[in-house]
Structure formats: structure tokens, C-alpha cells
């Protein structure tokens, strides 16, 4: 499949890996928007948050478990932001579900 995140999971495109298990892969975003900016992705190709359903919700729950684990390991002091962009209006640029884990600075609300 011609998906850059699937290629990262398969090692065909290099990445700066933070965490990996049988379901989830996490790596540093190439364009850091905060002192910590990590992408957490499922190994299964799910297009976006709009495609979460009964068949894959357990993977998504596990992704959040991994996010909390990474945040603890990186000592983000229980304060961080998790963002997912779904579809064109939200600015999704890679059609493989990913949660941005952002930390290490203050964030404004609402986002732009
Ligand atoms: P989004 O715009 O929400 O779909 O997020 C896609 C993210 O993937 C952006 O923040 C990009 O900087 C990031 N990205 C794209 N290609 C790579 C890559 N090869 N390695 C790491 N991050 C990437
Ligand atoms: Zn993919």
C-alpha cells in the first residue's frame, strides 16, 4: 500500500522511533510543533478517526494507553495535548490514523 506511515511501520522509510509493540508504533514528527511532538499510529491501516468502529476501537484504546505511558516516560508532568486531524477541513495530510502527542510547552485553546 502506498502509505507513508505504513512504510514507516515496515521500515521502508526511516523514523525516529519512540515505542513499538504488536499493535502500535510511535515516532517523532519530522516537523516538531512543540519541544515534544510524537505521532502515535496503529500498525493496522485505519484512514482516520472517522473510521474508528467496533472492529478497531480496542486498538484505539490501546493507543491512548501508549500515549499515557510515553508521557510518563518523557516526564511531561501529566500535562500534554493529544490531537488528531480527520479529513481535509481539519488539515489531515497523511491518511493513516495518527494521534499527535504534544508537550513541553503551554498550548492555547481553542486551536486555530
Ligand atoms: P496531519 O497533518 O495531522 O495529517 O499530520 C501528519 C504529520 O505527519 C505532520 O505533522 C507531518 O510533519 C508528519 N510527517 C509526515 N511525514 C513524516 C515522516 N516521514 N516522518 C515523521 N513525520 C512525518
Ligand atoms: Zn497506512
Short mmCIF file of C-alpha atoms and ligand atoms in Angstrom, two decimals:
data_model
loop_
_atom_site.label_atom_id
_atom_site.label_comp_id
_atom_site.label_asym_id
_atom_site.label_seq_id
_atom_site.Cartn_x
_atom_site.Cartn_y
_atom_site.Cartn_z
CA UNK A 1 0.00 0.00 0.00
CA UNK A 2 1.27 3.44 -0.92
CA UNK A 3 1.00 4.96 2.57
CA UNK A 4 3.99 6.72 4.13
CA UNK A 5 3.05 5.68 7.67
CA UNK A 6 2.64 2.03 6.62
CA UNK A 7 6.12 2.35 5.07
CA UNK A 8 7.47 3.79 8.34
CA UNK A 9 5.98 0.83 10.25
CA UNK A 10 7.58 -1.57 7.75
CA UNK A 11 10.94 0.21 7.98
CA UNK A 12 10.89 1.23 4.31
CA UNK A 13 11.01 4.88 5.38
CA UNK A 14 13.27 5.75 8.33
CA UNK A 15 11.84 7.22 11.52
CA UNK A 16 12.97 8.23 14.96
CA UNK A 17 11.15 5.52 16.91
CA UNK A 18 9.91 6.13 20.45
CA UNK A 19 7.84 2.99 21.08
CA UNK A 20 6.64 -0.14 19.32
CA UNK A 21 4.52 -3.15 20.18
CA UNK A 22 2.37 -5.57 18.19
CA UNK A 23 -0.40 -3.01 17.66
CA UNK A 24 1.15 0.44 17.85
CA UNK A 25 4.14 2.39 16.56
CA UNK A 26 5.27 5.82 17.84
CA UNK A 27 7.92 8.13 16.40
CA UNK A 28 8.97 11.78 16.41
CA UNK A 29 7.14 14.04 13.97
CA UNK A 30 9.52 15.33 11.31
CA UNK A 31 8.18 18.87 11.83
CA UNK A 32 8.26 19.45 15.59
CA UNK A 33 5.50 21.84 16.70
CA UNK A 34 6.47 21.61 20.38
CA UNK A 35 9.52 20.52 22.43
CA UNK A 36 7.94 17.04 22.39
CA UNK A 37 5.94 16.13 19.26
CA UNK A 38 5.35 12.43 18.75
CA UNK A 39 3.00 10.61 16.39
CA UNK A 40 1.27 7.51 17.71
CA UNK A 41 -0.13 5.30 14.95
CA UNK A 42 -1.83 1.90 14.71
CA UNK A 43 0.02 -0.78 12.75
CA UNK A 44 -3.31 -1.53 11.10
CA UNK A 45 -4.05 0.94 8.32
CA UNK A 46 -7.03 2.96 9.59
CA UNK A 47 -7.65 6.06 7.45
CA UNK A 48 -8.64 8.49 10.21
CA UNK A 49 -10.64 8.91 13.41
CA UNK A 50 -13.73 8.92 11.19
CA UNK A 51 -13.09 5.21 10.55
CA UNK A 52 -12.98 4.07 14.18
CA UNK A 53 -15.66 1.47 14.80
CA UNK A 54 -16.38 -1.69 16.72
CA UNK A 55 -13.77 -3.62 14.74
CA UNK A 56 -10.81 -1.42 15.70
CA UNK A 57 -11.82 0.53 18.84
CA UNK A 58 -9.69 -1.73 21.05
CA UNK A 59 -6.60 -0.69 19.10
CA UNK A 60 -7.51 2.95 19.63
CA UNK A 61 -7.95 2.37 23.37
CA UNK A 62 -4.51 0.79 23.42
CA UNK A 63 -3.09 3.80 21.55
CA UNK A 64 -4.22 6.01 24.44
CA UNK A 65 -2.62 3.65 26.92
CA UNK A 66 0.63 4.02 24.97
CA UNK A 67 0.26 7.81 24.88
CA UNK A 68 0.00 7.96 28.68
CA UNK A 69 2.98 5.62 29.03
CA UNK A 70 5.15 7.74 26.72
CA UNK A 71 4.04 10.92 28.53
CA UNK A 72 5.13 9.39 31.84
CA UNK A 73 8.45 8.23 30.44
CA UNK A 74 9.19 11.65 28.97
CA UNK A 75 8.15 13.30 32.25
CA UNK A 76 5.51 15.55 30.74
CA UNK A 77 4.10 16.08 34.27
CA UNK A 78 0.65 14.79 33.31
CA UNK A 79 0.23 17.82 31.06
CA UNK A 80 0.18 17.43 27.31
CA UNK A 81 -2.10 17.70 24.29
CA UNK A 82 -3.35 14.90 22.02
CA UNK A 83 -4.64 15.97 18.61
CA UNK A 84 -5.97 14.08 15.63
CA UNK A 85 -6.92 15.71 12.36
CA UNK A 86 -9.57 13.86 10.33
CA UNK A 87 -10.19 14.87 6.74
CA UNK A 88 -9.45 17.93 4.64
CA UNK A 89 -11.24 20.53 6.77
CA UNK A 90 -9.18 19.56 9.79
CA UNK A 91 -5.95 19.60 7.75
CA UNK A 92 -5.18 15.87 7.73
CA UNK A 93 -2.20 15.39 5.42
CA UNK A 94 -1.48 11.69 5.94
CA UNK A 95 -4.47 9.35 5.54
CA UNK A 96 -3.37 6.88 8.22
CA UNK A 97 -4.81 7.47 11.70
CA UNK A 98 -2.34 9.27 13.97
CA UNK A 99 -2.50 10.99 17.32
CA UNK A 100 -0.15 13.91 17.76
CA UNK A 101 1.27 13.87 21.31
CA UNK A 102 2.45 17.40 22.04
CA UNK A 103 4.16 18.51 25.23
CA UNK A 104 6.82 20.62 26.86
CA UNK A 105 5.12 23.98 26.42
CA UNK A 106 1.81 25.75 27.05
CA UNK A 107 -0.97 25.45 24.44
CA UNK A 108 -3.77 27.84 23.63
CA UNK A 109 -7.43 26.91 23.41
CA UNK A 110 -9.34 26.76 21.13
CA UNK A 111 -6.88 25.61 18.46
CA UNK A 112 -6.89 27.51 15.19
P1 LIG B 1 -1.58 15.64 9.88
O1 LIG B 1 -1.24 16.89 9.12
O2 LIG B 1 -2.40 15.83 11.11
O3 LIG B 1 -2.14 14.58 8.95
O4 LIG B 1 -0.20 15.10 10.44
C1 LIG B 1 0.75 14.47 9.64
C2 LIG B 1 2.07 14.67 10.32
O5 LIG B 1 2.99 13.76 9.77
C3 LIG B 1 2.66 16.07 10.14
O6 LIG B 1 2.83 16.69 11.40
C4 LIG B 1 4.00 15.80 9.44
O7 LIG B 1 5.03 16.64 9.90
C5 LIG B 1 4.25 14.35 9.82
N1 LIG B 1 5.10 13.60 8.89
C6 LIG B 1 4.94 13.49 7.54
N2 LIG B 1 5.91 12.70 7.04
C7 LIG B 1 6.67 12.29 8.09
C8 LIG B 1 7.82 11.45 8.21
N3 LIG B 1 8.38 10.85 7.15
N4 LIG B 1 8.35 11.28 9.44
C9 LIG B 1 7.80 11.88 10.53
N5 LIG B 1 6.71 12.65 10.46
C10 LIG B 1 6.16 12.87 9.27
ZN1 LIG B 2 -1.07 3.28 6.26
#
